[in-house]
Amino acid sequence: MPEFTVTSILLGILLAVLFGAANAYLGLRVGMTVSASIPAAVISMGIIRMILKKDSILENNMVQTIGSAGESVAAGAIFTLPVIFMWMKEWGEGAPSVVEIALIALTGGVLGVAFMVPLRKALIVKEHGVLPFPEGTACAEVLLAGEEGGSKATTVFAGLGLAAGYKLITDGFKVFPSEVHYEITPYKGSGFGVDVLPALLGVGYICGPKISSYMFAGGILSWLIIMPLISLFGGDMVMFPATVPISELDSFGIWGNYLRYIGAGAVAAGGIISLVKSLPLIVKTFGQAMKSFTDKMASSGERTDQDMPMPILISIVVVMVLAIWLVPVIPVNLLGAVIITVFGFFFATVSSRLVGLIGSSNNPVSGMAIATLLLSTIVLKATGMIGEPGMLGAIAIGSIICVMAAIAGDTSQDLKTGYLLGATPKKQQYGELIGVVASAITIGGVLYLLNAAWGYGTPELPAPQAMLMKMVVEGVMNGNLPWTLVIAGVGIAVVVEVLGIPVLPFAVGLYLPIHLSVPIMVGGVIRWFFERRKKGTEAERKDAIDRGILYTSGMIAGEGIVGILLAVFAIIPMKGAAANFGAFIDLSARGFSLGNIGSLFFFALLILSLLKFSIWHKAKNK
C-alpha cells in the first residue's frame, strides 16, 4: 500500500506547520497544548479520501506522524525559548535571531527522534499488551474507522472555520472585547471575568471536567482569596517587586506583582513532585530499556520490522552534538553539549516509556525541564560561566532537552499507531524527522512574530512555563527572587498534593488569570453534561463526545492560525494615525463596540455551535 508518498509528505508538513503554530499560540496564552495526532489523522482522511479519491490507511498514518511532530516541537519550545526573548529585551540587546531559535528546536527534535528509534523494539514490540499507549492506540482506532473520515473531517474544518471567523471579529475588528472583566470593588483586590475565546472552550472540553475544575479551583484561590488578603494586609505599604503602594494596585496589578511568583512556586513544586513520584518508574523504565537495548533483537527482514540503520542514527547524533557545541548561534559550550547528550538520552528514554504508560498529556516534561535547568545552572555557575552567558547557556540546554523529551514521547506514540496498523517503522522515523525540520523552521518565525506583536509575559501572552523557567535560572544565578512568595506557592502545592489533588493543573490555574480558567471550566462542564446524558445508545453518546473533540480541536487550530495572522497585522507599519494595520482594522477605536453584553452573547452562540456539531448532529440526520 502507498505510505511514504509525495501527498503524505506535503500534507504532513502542512499540518505540522499548522498545528505547531496553533499550539505555540495556545501554549503561550494558556499554558497548555493539545495532541494533534487525531485531528491530523481525520483531516488527512478527509482530504485523501474525499478530495483525492484515494484509500490508503498507511498514507493517512504517515500524515499524522509528520503532522503531530509540529505540536510536540511547539510544546517543547514554548516552555523555554521565550525566556531568551525576555532577557535580551531586558538587557537592551533586541531579540534572538530566527536562525538561533530554529536551530535550538531542530537539534532537540532530531536528537529526540534519534534517541527513541533504538528503543522501538523494546518499548513497542516486546512490551505490546503491557504498555497501553492511550493516544497512539486511539489514533489507530480513528484511522481504522476511516469510512467516517469524510463527515468527521467536515466537523474539524467547521470548528476551524468558525473559530477563525470568531477570533477575527473579536480580536481583529474588536466588534466586542474578547475579555470581560469585573473589578469587585467592595472586596478590594479581587476580580472576576472570562476570556470569551473558542480555544479556551475547546481546551476545557478536551481536558474534561476534572482537569478543568482543578484549574478553576486554583483561579478561585488566587483571585478571590489570596489577592484580597494581600490587599487587606498590605494597605499603603510598598513591597518588592511592586514600586507603588499595594492600595493603589488593582486586581491585575496585584496579580502581576505578587501572585505570579506564588503561582510560579506552585508550578515548579508541581513539576518536581510529579517527577519525584515518577522516580521509581523512571529508574525501572531506564533499566528495562537499557536491558532490552543491549539484547540482540535480530531484525526479521520484514517490512514492518525495519528501523533506520544504526550508522545513520549514530551519524545524526554526532552531527547534532557537534552543531550544539560549534554553531555560534547556540550559546552552549562543550560542557553544555555533554550535559545535553547525557540528560537528553535519559529523558528521551523515560519520556518514550511514560507516554506508553500514562499518555503524552500526563508526561511530566515540565518537571524534567526544571530539574535539567536547576542542575545545568548550578554546574555552569560552578565552572565560572556566570552572568548573561551562563543564563543563556542554561536556558539553551533546558530548551533542547525539553524539545527532545516532547518529541521522543510523540515518536513512541506514533510508532505504536504504526505498529497496530502495519506501517513501516523506518519510513515513519524519516517522517518524524521531516516533521521536526518543518516545524522547527516555522517555530522560530512564529515565536519571533508573537514577540514582536505583543511580547512575552504580557496579558496577551502570559507564557506561564517560560516565566517559571526564567525565575528558576535567575534565582540560581542572581539570587534576586522574592523567595517568600515563591516558597508560599511551594507550600500551597504541597498541601494540594497531600489532599490528593493533581498539583500541576491546580498550580497552572493559580498562576494564570482567572479569566482563562472560567471558559476552560465551561468547556469541562459541557463535556461532563455530554458524558452523563441518558438519551440515546452508548454508541450515539460516544459518537457525540468524539465529534465534540474533533470540533473543539478544529476550534483550537482556527483560533491559533488567526492569532498568528493578527500578530502579522500588529507589526505591519502604516502611515497616518494608525501605527500598524492591526490598529487600522480596530473598530472599537472608531467608537463601535458591542461591549461586555455582546461578548457574553457571542460566547453563548459559540457554546450552541459546539452542541450543534456534537449531540445535535445525529438528531439532524434522522
XYZ file of C-alpha atoms in Angstrom:
622
model
C 0.000 0.000 0.000
C 1.207 3.573 -0.632
C 2.778 5.055 2.505
C 5.738 7.431 2.141
C 4.319 9.385 -0.819
C 4.627 12.965 -2.043
C 0.992 13.539 -0.993
C 1.546 12.283 2.557
C 4.785 14.256 2.959
C 3.366 17.574 1.700
C 0.096 17.221 3.632
C 2.024 16.152 6.751
C 4.351 19.172 6.510
C 1.348 21.485 6.087
C -0.329 20.057 9.212
C 2.957 20.116 11.173
C 3.281 23.831 10.456
C -0.430 24.455 11.138
C -0.663 22.590 14.453
C 2.808 23.713 15.521
C 1.906 27.390 15.119
C -1.572 26.950 16.669
C -0.187 25.057 19.674
C 2.588 27.606 20.181
C -0.008 30.387 20.378
C -2.303 28.337 22.629
C 0.507 27.259 24.960
C 1.832 30.793 25.361
C -1.696 32.036 26.047
C -2.982 29.383 28.446
C -0.009 27.166 29.357
C -1.416 24.020 27.690
C -1.104 22.315 24.329
C -3.333 19.626 22.817
C -2.409 16.492 20.901
C -2.527 16.946 17.134
C -2.422 13.245 16.158
C -6.160 12.547 15.904
C -7.186 15.888 14.276
C -4.307 15.461 11.782
C -5.424 11.898 11.005
C -9.041 12.988 10.493
C -8.108 15.940 8.259
C -5.821 13.628 6.280
C -8.617 11.107 5.753
C -10.981 13.827 4.640
C -8.523 15.199 2.056
C -7.067 11.905 0.786
C -10.381 10.003 0.658
C -12.872 12.711 -0.266
C -10.829 15.092 -2.429
C -8.062 12.926 -3.909
C -10.326 9.820 -4.082
C -7.552 7.594 -2.701
C -7.849 4.955 0.007
C -4.674 4.237 1.956
C -4.634 3.923 5.738
C -0.808 3.892 5.797
C -0.688 7.160 3.860
C -3.056 8.720 6.422
C -0.871 7.374 9.218
C 2.205 8.988 7.657
C 0.382 12.325 7.503
C -0.470 12.224 11.223
C 3.081 11.069 12.040
C 4.605 14.090 10.302
C 1.811 16.455 11.415
C 1.928 15.607 15.125
C 5.657 16.424 15.229
C 4.758 20.111 14.863
C 2.658 20.083 18.033
C 5.452 18.360 20.004
C 8.176 20.766 18.846
C 5.897 23.678 19.797
C 5.143 22.155 23.219
C 8.857 21.811 23.986
C 9.836 25.194 22.557
C 7.273 27.394 24.335
C 8.361 26.105 27.761
C 11.769 27.720 27.480
C 12.654 29.659 24.320
C 10.567 32.801 25.096
C 12.928 33.334 28.062
C 15.718 34.300 25.632
C 13.439 36.980 24.129
C 12.576 38.363 27.587
C 16.207 38.502 28.716
C 17.507 40.136 25.543
C 14.808 42.790 25.851
C 15.795 43.433 29.488
C 19.472 43.615 28.533
C 18.769 46.008 25.653
C 20.024 43.542 23.045
C 16.962 43.323 20.812
C 15.872 39.736 20.208
C 17.463 36.391 19.269
C 17.589 35.570 15.583
C 15.058 33.285 13.929
C 18.005 31.046 12.967
C 19.061 30.651 16.613
C 15.555 29.677 17.747
C 15.084 27.290 14.808
C 18.455 25.587 15.377
C 17.797 25.021 19.091
C 14.379 23.473 18.277
C 15.858 21.478 15.383
C 18.740 19.919 17.343
C 16.413 18.969 20.208
C 13.814 17.484 17.871
C 16.265 15.484 15.754
C 18.042 14.082 18.843
C 14.656 13.162 20.369
C 13.798 11.036 17.313
C 17.307 9.539 17.071
C 17.414 8.526 20.759
C 13.972 6.893 20.602
C 14.495 4.805 17.451
C 16.767 2.123 19.043
C 14.173 1.668 21.797
C 11.291 0.853 19.421
C 11.617 -2.922 19.645
C 11.973 -2.784 23.433
C 9.014 -0.473 24.074
C 6.647 -1.083 21.147
C 7.236 -4.726 20.151
C 8.345 -6.532 23.328
C 6.001 -4.523 25.582
C 2.948 -4.881 23.300
C -0.011 -5.616 25.547
C 1.874 -4.249 28.582
C 2.217 -0.558 27.663
C -1.238 0.747 26.637
C -0.086 3.907 24.716
C -3.542 5.549 25.147
C -3.237 8.273 22.465
C -1.380 6.066 19.983
C -3.997 3.322 20.288
C -6.851 5.852 19.995
C -5.289 7.297 16.836
C -5.047 3.799 15.317
C -8.741 3.236 16.086
C -9.656 6.520 14.396
C -7.685 5.552 11.288
C -9.261 2.074 11.234
C -12.694 3.711 11.358
C -11.746 5.622 8.204
C -15.090 5.072 6.493
C -16.397 8.013 8.534
C -13.396 10.142 7.659
C -15.294 12.465 5.322
C -18.036 13.575 7.720
C -15.680 13.738 10.697
C -13.172 15.805 8.722
C -16.021 18.209 7.936
C -16.541 18.577 11.709
C -12.873 19.545 12.217
C -12.962 22.054 9.359
C -16.255 23.523 10.643
C -14.665 24.169 14.044
C -11.585 25.626 12.386
C -13.542 27.994 10.156
C -15.986 29.187 12.803
C -13.254 29.808 15.389
C -11.124 31.638 12.828
C -14.011 33.976 11.944
C -14.910 34.467 15.629
C -11.307 35.311 16.566
C -11.030 37.788 13.678
C -14.237 39.540 14.746
C -13.307 39.863 18.430
C -9.528 40.353 18.480
C -9.103 41.657 14.920
C -12.004 44.044 14.267
C -12.754 44.265 18.023
C -16.512 44.210 17.459
C -16.734 43.033 21.075
C -13.975 42.593 23.686
C -12.508 39.102 23.999
C -12.088 39.613 27.748
C -14.882 40.505 30.135
C -13.511 41.787 33.442
C -15.250 42.954 36.609
C -13.363 44.535 39.491
C -15.171 43.533 42.702
C -14.877 46.932 44.419
C -16.372 46.041 47.844
C -13.967 43.089 48.036
C -10.791 45.061 47.266
C -8.005 43.229 45.471
C -10.297 40.688 43.862
C -11.617 40.486 40.343
C -13.556 38.138 38.108
C -14.019 37.714 34.392
C -13.946 35.466 31.361
C -11.998 35.337 28.094
C -14.729 34.518 25.567
C -12.470 32.645 23.151
C -13.021 29.383 21.215
C -9.652 27.800 22.051
C -10.260 28.052 25.801
C -13.693 26.466 25.497
C -12.063 23.746 23.388
C -9.258 23.093 25.868
C -11.802 22.672 28.664
C -13.880 20.243 26.606
C -10.873 18.140 25.567
C -9.327 18.070 29.069
C -12.679 17.178 30.647
C -14.411 18.283 33.857
C -11.803 17.076 36.387
C -8.747 18.883 34.973
C -10.874 21.967 34.236
C -12.189 22.063 37.806
C -8.661 21.786 39.249
C -7.593 24.798 37.166
C -10.717 26.735 38.155
C -10.118 25.962 41.842
C -6.585 27.374 41.525
C -8.022 30.533 39.963
C -10.571 30.962 42.774
C -7.852 30.549 45.427
C -5.672 33.221 43.802
C -8.212 35.845 42.632
C -10.878 35.527 45.317
C -8.811 34.585 48.388
C -5.058 35.339 48.245
C -5.223 38.627 46.316
C -7.856 40.241 48.601
C -5.757 39.172 51.607
C -2.658 40.821 50.083
C -4.710 43.980 49.556
C -6.120 43.867 53.104
C -2.825 43.335 54.931
C -0.661 45.321 52.514
C -2.527 48.595 52.812
C -0.302 51.554 51.912
C 2.907 49.523 52.179
C 5.289 49.421 49.192
C 6.501 45.825 48.906
C 9.004 44.435 46.379
C 8.676 43.757 43.477
C 5.999 46.496 43.171
C 7.154 50.127 43.260
C 3.833 51.706 44.364
C 1.667 51.120 47.478
C -0.447 47.975 47.394
C -3.577 50.086 47.988
C -3.031 51.718 44.566
C -2.917 48.383 42.700
C -5.990 46.928 41.042
C -6.511 43.154 40.786
C -4.256 42.831 37.711
C -1.549 44.855 39.482
C -1.595 42.543 42.490
C -1.615 39.507 40.180
C 1.328 40.792 38.124
C 3.494 41.864 41.061
C 2.796 39.151 43.634
C 0.506 36.362 42.550
C 2.668 35.289 39.605
C 5.556 34.469 41.949
C 3.295 32.430 44.237
C 1.924 30.623 41.179
C 5.426 30.048 39.797
C 6.475 28.434 43.083
C 3.411 26.163 42.931
C 4.032 25.182 39.275
C 7.729 24.466 39.957
C 6.845 22.369 43.003
C 4.153 20.584 40.988
C 6.628 19.708 38.231
C 9.218 18.422 40.706
C 6.591 16.479 42.721
C 5.371 14.762 39.542
C 8.973 13.883 38.659
C 9.739 12.557 42.164
C 6.537 10.478 42.159
C 7.636 9.008 38.823
C 11.208 8.273 40.033
C 10.694 4.573 40.864
C 9.004 4.143 37.488
C 11.748 6.173 35.786
C 14.553 4.067 37.303
C 12.748 0.820 36.439
C 11.956 2.099 32.954
C 15.512 3.127 32.207
C 16.881 -0.196 33.474
C 14.430 -2.219 31.378
C 15.007 -0.086 28.311
C 18.780 -0.439 28.588
C 18.486 -4.207 29.116
C 16.249 -4.518 26.055
C 18.511 -2.168 24.119
C 21.530 -4.397 24.744
C 19.587 -7.543 23.813
C 20.351 -8.664 20.281
C 16.902 -8.456 18.780
C 17.654 -9.541 15.248
C 15.534 -7.974 12.537
C 13.314 -10.477 10.760
C 13.791 -8.652 7.470
C 10.053 -7.946 7.286
C 8.955 -4.501 6.139
C 7.178 -3.954 9.475
C 10.405 -4.703 11.390
C 12.788 -2.259 9.699
C 14.297 0.671 11.608
C 16.646 3.417 10.446
C 20.157 1.898 10.091
C 22.351 2.320 13.188
C 25.235 4.018 11.272
C 22.817 6.736 10.098
C 21.477 7.205 13.640
C 24.977 7.488 15.134
C 25.972 9.972 12.407
C 22.881 12.090 13.126
C 23.625 12.158 16.867
C 27.299 13.099 16.322
C 26.414 15.876 13.850
C 23.750 17.315 16.202
C 26.056 17.279 19.254
C 28.845 18.955 17.258
C 26.334 21.539 15.992
C 25.230 22.288 19.569
C 28.866 22.826 20.554
C 30.271 24.591 17.485
C 27.427 26.590 15.903
C 27.845 30.139 17.266
C 24.138 30.979 17.485
C 23.533 28.199 20.064
C 25.041 29.626 23.296
C 26.373 26.294 24.652
C 29.981 25.230 25.282
C 31.399 21.682 25.179
C 30.299 21.009 28.782
C 26.767 22.065 27.862
C 26.788 19.763 24.818
C 27.854 16.829 27.037
C 25.094 17.645 29.590
C 22.544 17.728 26.754
C 23.671 14.337 25.397
C 23.618 12.559 28.763
C 20.427 14.137 30.134
C 18.811 14.052 26.709
C 19.249 10.315 26.250
C 17.996 9.661 29.783
C 14.904 11.852 29.485
C 14.157 10.691 25.917
C 14.140 7.096 27.177
C 11.986 7.981 30.172
C 9.588 10.103 28.102
C 9.142 7.349 25.494
C 8.074 4.814 28.119
C 6.000 7.200 30.256
C 3.930 8.073 27.178
C 3.271 4.347 26.800
C 2.076 4.119 30.390
C 0.228 7.355 31.113
C -0.129 9.101 27.741
C 1.594 12.209 26.418
C -0.866 14.564 28.176
C 0.428 13.442 31.593
C 4.112 13.252 30.612
C 5.987 15.395 33.226
C 8.074 17.302 30.650
C 7.989 20.484 32.743
C 9.405 18.589 35.746
C 12.215 17.234 33.562
C 12.910 20.745 32.258
C 13.025 22.256 35.764
C 15.360 19.500 37.012
C 17.641 19.999 33.998
C 17.667 23.794 34.401
C 18.498 23.595 38.100
C 21.378 21.186 37.556
C 22.782 22.855 34.423
C 22.618 26.335 36.006
C 24.423 25.087 39.124
C 27.094 23.303 37.017
C 27.645 26.289 34.710
C 27.852 28.671 37.666
C 30.323 26.361 39.444
C 32.559 26.266 36.337
C 32.697 30.059 36.138
C 30.127 30.554 33.357
C 28.038 33.220 35.125
C 26.017 36.297 34.211
C 24.368 36.602 30.825
C 26.394 33.849 29.044
C 25.682 31.376 31.866
C 21.958 32.153 31.897
C 21.654 31.871 28.111
C 23.643 28.621 28.168
C 21.427 27.130 30.873
C 18.196 28.016 29.070
C 19.572 26.689 25.748
C 20.381 23.359 27.442
C 16.909 23.257 29.001
C 15.272 24.154 25.666
C 16.988 21.401 23.696
C 16.185 18.770 26.343
C 12.576 19.964 26.639
C 12.029 19.614 22.879
C 13.896 16.296 22.941
C 11.665 14.792 25.649
C 8.461 16.027 23.949
C 9.488 14.641 20.526
C 10.700 11.306 21.936
C 7.275 10.800 23.551
C 5.489 11.769 20.324
C 7.697 9.416 18.265
C 6.949 6.439 20.509
C 3.234 7.216 20.325
C 3.286 7.447 16.520
C 5.335 4.248 16.192
C 2.745 2.460 18.347
C -0.009 3.638 15.991
C 2.069 2.397 13.044
C 2.725 -0.944 14.761
C -1.011 -1.515 15.214
C -1.710 -0.609 11.572
C 1.205 -2.482 9.969
C 3.219 0.590 8.925
C 6.936 0.593 8.076
C 8.836 1.885 11.160
C 11.774 3.164 9.107
C 9.512 5.289 6.922
C 7.697 6.658 9.979
C 11.033 7.588 11.556
C 12.050 9.501 8.432
C 8.601 11.118 8.525
C 9.188 12.246 12.127
C 12.464 13.881 11.063
C 10.713 15.691 8.195
C 8.030 16.952 10.591
C 10.676 18.117 13.069
C 12.613 20.044 10.402
C 9.465 21.715 9.015
C 8.100 22.713 12.420
C 11.491 23.810 13.831
C 11.934 26.229 10.929
C 8.379 27.525 11.435
C 8.508 27.795 15.238
C 11.404 30.235 15.038
C 9.342 32.571 12.886
C 6.195 32.135 14.999
C 7.968 32.927 18.292
C 9.713 35.920 16.710
C 6.414 37.184 15.304
C 4.463 36.815 18.569
C 7.219 38.595 20.489
C 7.261 41.467 18.001
C 3.463 41.812 18.183
C 2.810 41.587 21.933
C 5.873 40.437 23.876
C 6.089 37.552 26.340
C 4.898 37.857 29.910
C 2.145 40.302 28.852
C -1.626 39.794 29.394
C -1.929 38.749 25.724
C 0.816 36.108 26.095
C 1.479 35.248 29.757
C 3.846 32.376 28.730
C 3.471 30.696 32.152
C 6.065 27.912 31.798
C 8.639 30.228 30.252
C 8.192 32.769 33.067
C 8.733 29.946 35.540
C 11.932 28.743 33.812
C 13.174 32.349 33.756
C 12.634 32.658 37.507
C 14.422 29.336 38.166
C 17.578 30.318 36.258
C 17.647 33.881 37.632
C 17.048 32.601 41.146
C 20.069 30.274 40.979
C 22.366 32.724 39.129
C 21.484 36.010 40.847
C 19.539 35.097 43.968
C 17.199 38.096 43.482
C 13.802 36.388 43.566
C 11.115 37.310 46.134
C 11.643 33.920 47.726
C 8.912 34.362 50.359
C 6.253 34.478 47.634
C 7.808 31.571 45.715
C 8.059 29.381 48.843
C 4.450 30.239 49.743
C 3.489 28.794 46.346
C 5.559 25.686 47.067
C 3.689 25.288 50.369
C 0.319 25.534 48.611
C 1.432 22.869 46.106
C 2.457 20.531 48.938
C -0.938 20.979 50.648
C -2.736 20.255 47.359
C -0.622 17.119 46.847
C -1.341 15.924 50.411
C -5.073 16.340 49.703
C -4.679 14.034 46.709
C -5.415 16.673 44.066
C -3.217 16.706 40.900
C -0.836 19.599 41.541
C 0.062 20.815 38.043
C -3.412 21.773 36.726
C -4.238 23.385 40.086
C -0.928 25.297 40.089
C -1.412 26.476 36.491
C -4.861 27.776 37.485
C -3.284 29.526 40.482
C -0.683 31.160 38.220
C -2.872 32.261 35.288
C -5.558 34.967 35.362
C -8.939 33.539 36.374
C -10.285 34.849 33.050
C -8.614 31.862 31.355
C -9.834 29.269 33.875
C -13.513 30.269 33.608
C -14.064 29.415 29.885
C -11.983 26.246 30.355
C -14.335 25.308 33.205
C -17.338 25.988 30.935
C -15.891 23.565 28.359
C -15.332 20.984 31.099
C -18.932 21.319 32.319
C -20.237 20.782 28.768
C -18.128 17.594 28.479
C -19.452 16.487 31.894
C -23.021 17.023 30.662
C -22.347 15.009 27.483
C -20.876 12.108 29.462
C -23.899 11.890 31.769
C -26.671 12.183 29.199
C -29.116 9.294 29.299
C -30.579 9.973 25.873
C -29.590 7.662 23.019
C -27.500 4.492 22.913
C -23.978 4.162 24.296
C -22.592 4.285 20.739
C -24.507 7.503 19.983
C -23.253 9.162 23.178
C -19.657 8.160 22.368
C -20.044 9.469 18.812
C -21.356 12.815 20.142
C -18.400 13.150 22.551
C -15.900 12.209 19.815
C -17.396 14.726 17.401
C -17.150 17.347 20.126
C -13.434 16.568 20.496
C -12.883 16.913 16.749
C -14.900 20.149 16.584
C -13.051 21.712 19.536
C -9.690 20.568 18.102
C -10.629 22.474 14.956
C -11.598 25.493 17.082
C -8.178 25.488 18.767
C -6.403 25.300 15.403
C -8.612 28.020 13.886
C -8.035 30.481 16.713
C -4.300 29.748 16.716
C -3.988 30.446 12.994
C -5.853 33.761 13.207
C -3.883 34.644 16.357
C -0.712 34.308 14.282
C -2.331 36.317 11.466
C -3.260 39.116 13.894
C 0.336 39.158 15.113
C 1.365 39.801 11.486
C -1.185 42.652 11.293
C 0.138 44.096 14.561
C 3.640 44.598 13.176
C 2.778 45.822 9.658
C 3.696 49.537 9.758
C 1.285 52.101 8.312
C 1.393 55.797 7.596
C -1.034 58.185 9.213
C -2.882 57.906 12.508
C -2.729 54.107 12.789
C 0.661 52.833 13.959
C 0.058 49.474 12.267
C -2.514 47.557 10.256
C -3.846 45.928 13.429
C -4.832 49.367 14.750
C -6.325 50.277 11.361
C -8.885 47.421 11.439
C -9.777 48.095 15.110
C -13.435 49.233 15.045
C -13.503 49.952 18.792
C -11.081 52.827 18.173
C -13.805 54.361 15.984
C -16.348 54.115 18.790
C -18.045 50.866 17.680
C -18.180 48.015 20.203
C -20.924 45.690 21.415
C -19.375 45.752 24.895
C -19.431 43.031 27.515
C -23.050 42.067 26.733
C -22.018 41.375 23.137
C -19.078 39.298 24.357
C -21.285 37.069 26.515
C -23.909 36.764 23.756
C -21.356 35.585 21.167
C -19.794 33.199 23.696
C -23.252 31.672 24.190
C -23.511 31.244 20.391
C -20.108 29.525 20.464
C -21.418 27.044 23.046
C -24.514 26.405 20.879
C -22.267 25.686 17.878
C -20.473 23.005 19.935
C -23.847 21.419 20.755
C -24.841 21.538 17.073
C -21.798 19.623 15.866
C -21.912 17.044 18.669
C -25.115 15.995 20.449
C -27.436 17.564 17.840
C -25.573 16.057 14.900
C -27.405 12.704 14.928
C -30.777 14.335 15.575
C -30.366 16.313 12.366
C -29.537 13.225 10.318
C -32.588 11.230 11.485
